[in-house]
Structure formats: structure tokens, C-alpha cells
């Protein structure tokens, strides 16, 4: 699975640059594949696990939605494993990311039409006939006030026995564990070539944009909207993958 692009992420490499809220703009879209592969632990393995679980639940003639599809990495990985009669719909609120996704799709040999939609989840989302919904590192960017409503819309659009594959960054109620997990996460980023300036400035940019829940909060949210079962399928310090079944 090819996850990197030729462009290396240096968005936050310039010292003392003005730091606003993080945005998935053209500058980020150009380097996003490198950014995510160097910033998310076990990203390739996580993608593989998501594809395997999606394959278990995808049904012919149904829809598969990737919410927060970014540059279509997950959709293109799924394309190789999912029945060709499953319709793929990628949803993202960032036009620059979807433009990059369309470029990547055009440069593959996929025969499956992949629909890409610009959708602001805060404004609502219509889904139907879904056997699989993937939502990788997306819920954490939705304002907490709207998360239950978004989950209800996903649940409503899923068929019985359909699944939601959710990957999130987490926080911990225990301050000791929270500090240690964040410390080890920053060590991971240093090993992947990020400087102290890059780590610090990106942390500042994300402060008011990425709001992680505790694992228990995510599980409770899934339960409250109606999912009959949910299980952790991946965990690395403050990153977690959850599969939930309707």
C-alpha cells in the first residue's frame, strides 16, 4: 500500500510562523499522505485492519461510506478488497482534500465509480443502505456538541448488521497515563523526523480543533445511539480503533 507522496510535510517547520487553527487546506492536502503516515502510529497496519473488517461486513448492492475520506487512501485500499457491486461514497468537508483524492483515484486502475462529496458534518449528513461506514481520525474534529447527532445519522443510515469502523485519538482521565502516552507519542513523531518546533507548533494549531474523547466516552456514545455491540480492534497508547455493529 503506497501511503506517501513525493512532498514531505514541512507545514510547521518554519520557526515563529503565525499559528492559527489547523485547517485541511491546499498546503496540508499537498503533503497529507506524508503527514498522516509519519504522525499516526501503525497507520498502514490500521488501514489493513480496517479493510479486513470492512470486507467482513460489506454486502453486495449496498453502500460504503468513508466519512472524512481526506485523500482517498482508505477508499483505494478498500477498493482492492470489497465486492465490486458495493458503491463507494467518500465524504469530506475540505474541497482541497477531495481534489487531491480525485487526482489519486484518476491515477489508479480502479473500475469502481467512487463518488466524492463535500459535506460539513455539523450541517448534517444523509446516508442510506450502508453496510459499512469508515470514520478514521474524523470524529475528533467534530465539535463535541454535534457528535451525538452525527452518530445518530450514521446509525440511521446503516443497515441491520452493518458496521461502523471508528479510529480516534484518545485522552485519558488519569493524568499520569495521559502525560506518559502523549510523551511517547511525541517520541514517535521525533523518530519519524519531526523537529521540536514542528511538534510544538502543530500542537498549538490543533489545540482548539482536535478535541479527543476518552475511550469510555466514545463507547458510551456508540451505545447511546443504538449500536448493539462495540469492541476495540486496535490500541496504541492514545490511538484506538473501534468496530461497532448495528
Short mmCIF file of C-alpha atoms in Angstrom, two decimals:
data_model
loop_
_atom_site.label_atom_id
_atom_site.label_comp_id
_atom_site.label_asym_id
_atom_site.label_seq_id
_atom_site.Cartn_x
_atom_site.Cartn_y
_atom_site.Cartn_z
CA UNK A 1 0.00 0.00 0.00
CA UNK A 2 1.51 3.32 -1.11
CA UNK A 3 0.80 5.95 1.51
CA UNK A 4 3.46 8.56 0.95
CA UNK A 5 3.64 11.28 -1.65
CA UNK A 6 6.77 12.92 -3.05
CA UNK A 7 6.03 16.02 -0.99
CA UNK A 8 7.32 15.93 2.57
CA UNK A 9 5.32 17.53 5.37
CA UNK A 10 7.02 20.76 6.41
CA UNK A 11 3.85 22.75 7.15
CA UNK A 12 5.01 23.66 10.66
CA UNK A 13 8.77 23.64 10.07
CA UNK A 14 9.21 27.42 9.83
CA UNK A 15 10.17 28.87 13.20
CA UNK A 16 7.96 31.61 14.70
CA UNK A 17 5.36 31.48 11.93
CA UNK A 18 1.88 32.81 12.83
CA UNK A 19 -0.08 29.87 14.19
CA UNK A 20 -3.80 29.81 13.52
CA UNK A 21 -6.24 26.93 13.88
CA UNK A 22 -5.26 23.84 11.90
CA UNK A 23 -7.13 23.60 8.59
CA UNK A 24 -7.21 20.96 5.85
CA UNK A 25 -6.31 23.50 3.18
CA UNK A 26 -4.34 23.15 -0.07
CA UNK A 27 -1.00 23.37 1.75
CA UNK A 28 -1.96 20.46 4.02
CA UNK A 29 -3.60 18.48 1.21
CA UNK A 30 -0.38 18.54 -0.82
CA UNK A 31 1.57 16.80 1.97
CA UNK A 32 -1.24 15.00 3.79
CA UNK A 33 -0.24 11.44 2.90
CA UNK A 34 3.27 12.03 4.26
CA UNK A 35 1.88 13.89 7.28
CA UNK A 36 -0.51 11.14 8.33
CA UNK A 37 1.92 8.28 7.71
CA UNK A 38 4.54 9.99 9.92
CA UNK A 39 2.05 11.22 12.55
CA UNK A 40 -0.23 8.21 13.12
CA UNK A 41 1.34 5.12 14.71
CA UNK A 42 0.94 1.91 12.70
CA UNK A 43 -1.02 3.75 10.05
CA UNK A 44 -0.51 1.09 7.38
CA UNK A 45 -1.47 -1.72 9.76
CA UNK A 46 -4.50 0.24 10.92
CA UNK A 47 -5.59 0.67 7.31
CA UNK A 48 -5.14 -3.04 6.68
CA UNK A 49 -7.25 -3.96 9.71
CA UNK A 50 -9.99 -1.54 8.67
CA UNK A 51 -10.06 -3.10 5.20
CA UNK A 52 -10.25 -6.63 6.59
CA UNK A 53 -13.12 -5.77 8.93
CA UNK A 54 -14.92 -3.84 6.20
CA UNK A 55 -14.66 -6.91 3.99
CA UNK A 56 -16.34 -8.94 6.73
CA UNK A 57 -19.40 -6.67 6.77
CA UNK A 58 -19.72 -5.27 3.23
CA UNK A 59 -22.69 -6.68 1.33
CA UNK A 60 -23.30 -6.66 -2.46
CA UNK A 61 -25.57 -3.88 -3.66
CA UNK A 62 -25.08 -1.73 -0.55
CA UNK A 63 -23.16 1.48 0.08
CA UNK A 64 -19.83 2.01 1.82
CA UNK A 65 -19.23 5.49 3.20
CA UNK A 66 -15.82 6.84 4.19
CA UNK A 67 -16.53 9.88 6.37
CA UNK A 68 -13.55 12.19 6.43
CA UNK A 69 -12.09 10.42 3.42
CA UNK A 70 -9.27 13.00 3.03
CA UNK A 71 -7.12 11.96 0.02
CA UNK A 72 -8.92 8.62 -0.56
CA UNK A 73 -6.18 6.40 0.87
CA UNK A 74 -8.72 4.23 2.70
CA UNK A 75 -11.16 4.10 -0.23
CA UNK A 76 -8.43 2.97 -2.62
CA UNK A 77 -7.22 0.32 -0.18
CA UNK A 78 -10.81 -0.90 0.27
CA UNK A 79 -11.35 -0.99 -3.48
CA UNK A 80 -8.96 -3.92 -3.80
CA UNK A 81 -10.80 -5.97 -1.17
CA UNK A 82 -14.51 -5.17 -1.39
CA UNK A 83 -17.09 -6.69 -3.76
CA UNK A 84 -17.31 -4.56 -6.93
CA UNK A 85 -21.08 -4.14 -6.56
CA UNK A 86 -20.62 -2.17 -3.32
CA UNK A 87 -20.95 1.55 -4.01
CA UNK A 88 -18.24 3.80 -2.53
CA UNK A 89 -19.01 7.31 -1.27
CA UNK A 90 -16.26 9.50 0.16
CA UNK A 91 -17.32 12.43 2.34
CA UNK A 92 -15.13 15.33 3.48
CA UNK A 93 -15.62 18.98 4.37
CA UNK A 94 -12.38 20.13 2.71
CA UNK A 95 -12.54 20.72 -1.07
CA UNK A 96 -8.72 20.75 -1.30
CA UNK A 97 -8.56 17.26 0.19
CA UNK A 98 -11.22 15.97 -2.18
CA UNK A 99 -9.38 17.48 -5.13
CA UNK A 100 -6.30 15.50 -4.12
CA UNK A 101 -8.50 12.40 -3.64
CA UNK A 102 -9.90 12.76 -7.16
CA UNK A 103 -6.38 13.06 -8.57
CA UNK A 104 -5.26 9.89 -6.78
CA UNK A 105 -8.32 7.95 -7.92
CA UNK A 106 -7.78 9.08 -11.52
CA UNK A 107 -4.24 7.70 -11.44
CA UNK A 108 -5.34 4.20 -10.43
CA UNK A 109 -6.81 1.40 -12.49
CA UNK A 110 -9.99 1.11 -10.41
CA UNK A 111 -13.12 0.26 -12.37
CA UNK A 112 -15.42 1.21 -9.48
CA UNK A 113 -17.08 4.63 -9.60
CA UNK A 114 -16.13 6.43 -6.39
CA UNK A 115 -18.38 9.34 -5.50
CA UNK A 116 -16.80 12.21 -3.59
CA UNK A 117 -18.98 14.70 -1.70
CA UNK A 118 -18.20 17.96 0.08
CA UNK A 119 -20.17 17.74 3.33
CA UNK A 120 -19.94 19.74 6.56
CA UNK A 121 -20.93 17.19 9.19
CA UNK A 122 -22.00 20.00 11.50
CA UNK A 123 -24.75 20.77 8.98
CA UNK A 124 -25.96 17.18 8.67
CA UNK A 125 -25.33 14.07 6.59
CA UNK A 126 -27.73 11.93 4.59
CA UNK A 127 -26.81 8.25 4.38
CA UNK A 128 -28.75 5.21 3.22
CA UNK A 129 -28.35 1.49 2.53
CA UNK A 130 -24.92 1.36 4.17
CA UNK A 131 -23.33 -1.91 5.17
CA UNK A 132 -20.03 -0.27 6.18
CA UNK A 133 -19.07 3.20 7.39
CA UNK A 134 -15.43 4.05 7.99
CA UNK A 135 -14.53 7.11 10.04
CA UNK A 136 -10.80 7.37 10.59
CA UNK A 137 -9.50 10.21 12.75
CA UNK A 138 -12.53 12.34 11.90
CA UNK A 139 -14.93 12.36 14.86
CA UNK A 140 -12.25 14.11 16.94
CA UNK A 141 -12.55 17.15 14.63
CA UNK A 142 -16.33 17.42 15.06
CA UNK A 143 -17.37 19.81 17.79
CA UNK A 144 -18.50 17.77 20.83
CA UNK A 145 -21.91 19.45 20.78
CA UNK A 146 -22.63 17.83 17.38
CA UNK A 147 -21.09 14.38 17.85
CA UNK A 148 -24.20 12.62 19.09
CA UNK A 149 -26.24 13.98 16.19
CA UNK A 150 -23.62 12.83 13.67
CA UNK A 151 -23.55 9.37 15.23
CA UNK A 152 -27.34 9.16 15.09
CA UNK A 153 -27.24 10.00 11.38
CA UNK A 154 -24.65 7.28 10.79
CA UNK A 155 -26.64 4.75 12.78
CA UNK A 156 -29.81 5.63 10.89
CA UNK A 157 -28.10 5.16 7.52
CA UNK A 158 -26.63 1.77 8.40
CA UNK A 159 -28.46 -1.45 7.56
CA UNK A 160 -29.01 -4.05 10.28
CA UNK A 161 -25.77 -5.97 10.85
CA UNK A 162 -23.88 -3.06 9.30
CA UNK A 163 -20.73 -1.76 10.97
CA UNK A 164 -19.01 1.47 11.82
CA UNK A 165 -15.20 1.39 11.87
CA UNK A 166 -14.07 4.28 14.05
CA UNK A 167 -10.44 5.31 14.65
CA UNK A 168 -9.78 8.09 17.13
CA UNK A 169 -7.09 9.79 19.13
CA UNK A 170 -7.90 9.49 22.83
CA UNK A 171 -7.36 11.29 26.06
CA UNK A 172 -7.20 9.61 29.46
CA UNK A 173 -8.92 10.51 32.70
CA UNK A 174 -5.78 9.50 34.59
CA UNK A 175 -3.37 12.42 34.28
CA UNK A 176 -0.30 10.19 34.74
CA UNK A 177 -1.25 7.90 31.85
CA UNK A 178 -2.32 10.87 29.76
CA UNK A 179 1.07 12.55 30.20
CA UNK A 180 3.02 9.36 29.53
CA UNK A 181 1.03 8.43 26.41
CA UNK A 182 1.45 11.93 24.95
CA UNK A 183 5.17 11.83 25.76
CA UNK A 184 5.59 8.51 23.93
CA UNK A 185 3.53 9.82 21.02
CA UNK A 186 5.84 12.81 20.62
CA UNK A 187 8.80 10.44 20.79
CA UNK A 188 7.20 8.56 17.90
CA UNK A 189 6.98 11.79 15.89
CA UNK A 190 10.62 12.60 16.65
CA UNK A 191 11.64 9.17 15.37
CA UNK A 192 9.81 9.99 12.15
CA UNK A 193 11.79 13.16 11.61
CA UNK A 194 9.65 15.89 13.14
CA UNK A 195 11.54 18.64 14.95
CA UNK A 196 10.65 20.14 18.32
CA UNK A 197 9.43 23.27 16.52
CA UNK A 198 7.15 21.24 14.25
CA UNK A 199 5.72 19.25 17.15
CA UNK A 200 5.14 22.36 19.25
CA UNK A 201 3.59 24.49 16.51
CA UNK A 202 1.29 21.74 15.26
CA UNK A 203 0.16 21.06 18.84
CA UNK A 204 -0.72 24.75 19.16
CA UNK A 205 -2.61 24.73 15.85
CA UNK A 206 -4.65 21.68 16.84
CA UNK A 207 -5.43 22.83 20.38
CA UNK A 208 -8.91 24.21 19.64
CA UNK A 209 -9.64 21.99 16.65
CA UNK A 210 -8.90 18.40 17.64
CA UNK A 211 -10.79 17.52 20.83
CA UNK A 212 -10.30 13.87 21.82
CA UNK A 213 -12.69 11.88 23.97
CA UNK A 214 -11.82 9.20 26.47
CA UNK A 215 -12.35 5.64 25.25
CA UNK A 216 -15.25 5.29 27.70
CA UNK A 217 -16.93 8.39 26.25
CA UNK A 218 -16.69 7.05 22.70
CA UNK A 219 -18.06 3.67 23.79
CA UNK A 220 -20.92 5.34 25.67
CA UNK A 221 -21.75 7.47 22.63
CA UNK A 222 -21.99 4.37 20.44
CA UNK A 223 -24.18 2.62 22.96
CA UNK A 224 -26.49 5.59 23.42
CA UNK A 225 -27.24 5.97 19.70
CA UNK A 226 -28.16 2.29 19.46
CA UNK A 227 -25.20 0.15 18.41
CA UNK A 228 -25.77 -3.32 19.87
CA UNK A 229 -22.10 -4.16 20.25
CA UNK A 230 -18.72 -2.44 20.07
CA UNK A 231 -15.18 -3.72 20.50
CA UNK A 232 -11.67 -2.27 20.37
CA UNK A 233 -9.71 -3.77 17.48
CA UNK A 234 -6.59 -1.58 17.72
CA UNK A 235 -4.84 0.31 20.50
CA UNK A 236 -1.53 2.17 20.67
CA UNK A 237 -1.20 4.47 23.67
CA UNK A 238 -3.57 7.34 22.79
CA UNK A 239 -4.83 5.95 19.46
CA UNK A 240 -7.70 3.49 19.22
CA UNK A 241 -9.77 1.62 16.63
CA UNK A 242 -13.33 0.54 17.45
CA UNK A 243 -15.72 -1.65 15.45
CA UNK A 244 -19.41 -1.12 16.25
CA UNK A 245 -22.27 -3.23 14.84
CA UNK A 246 -25.90 -2.18 14.42
#
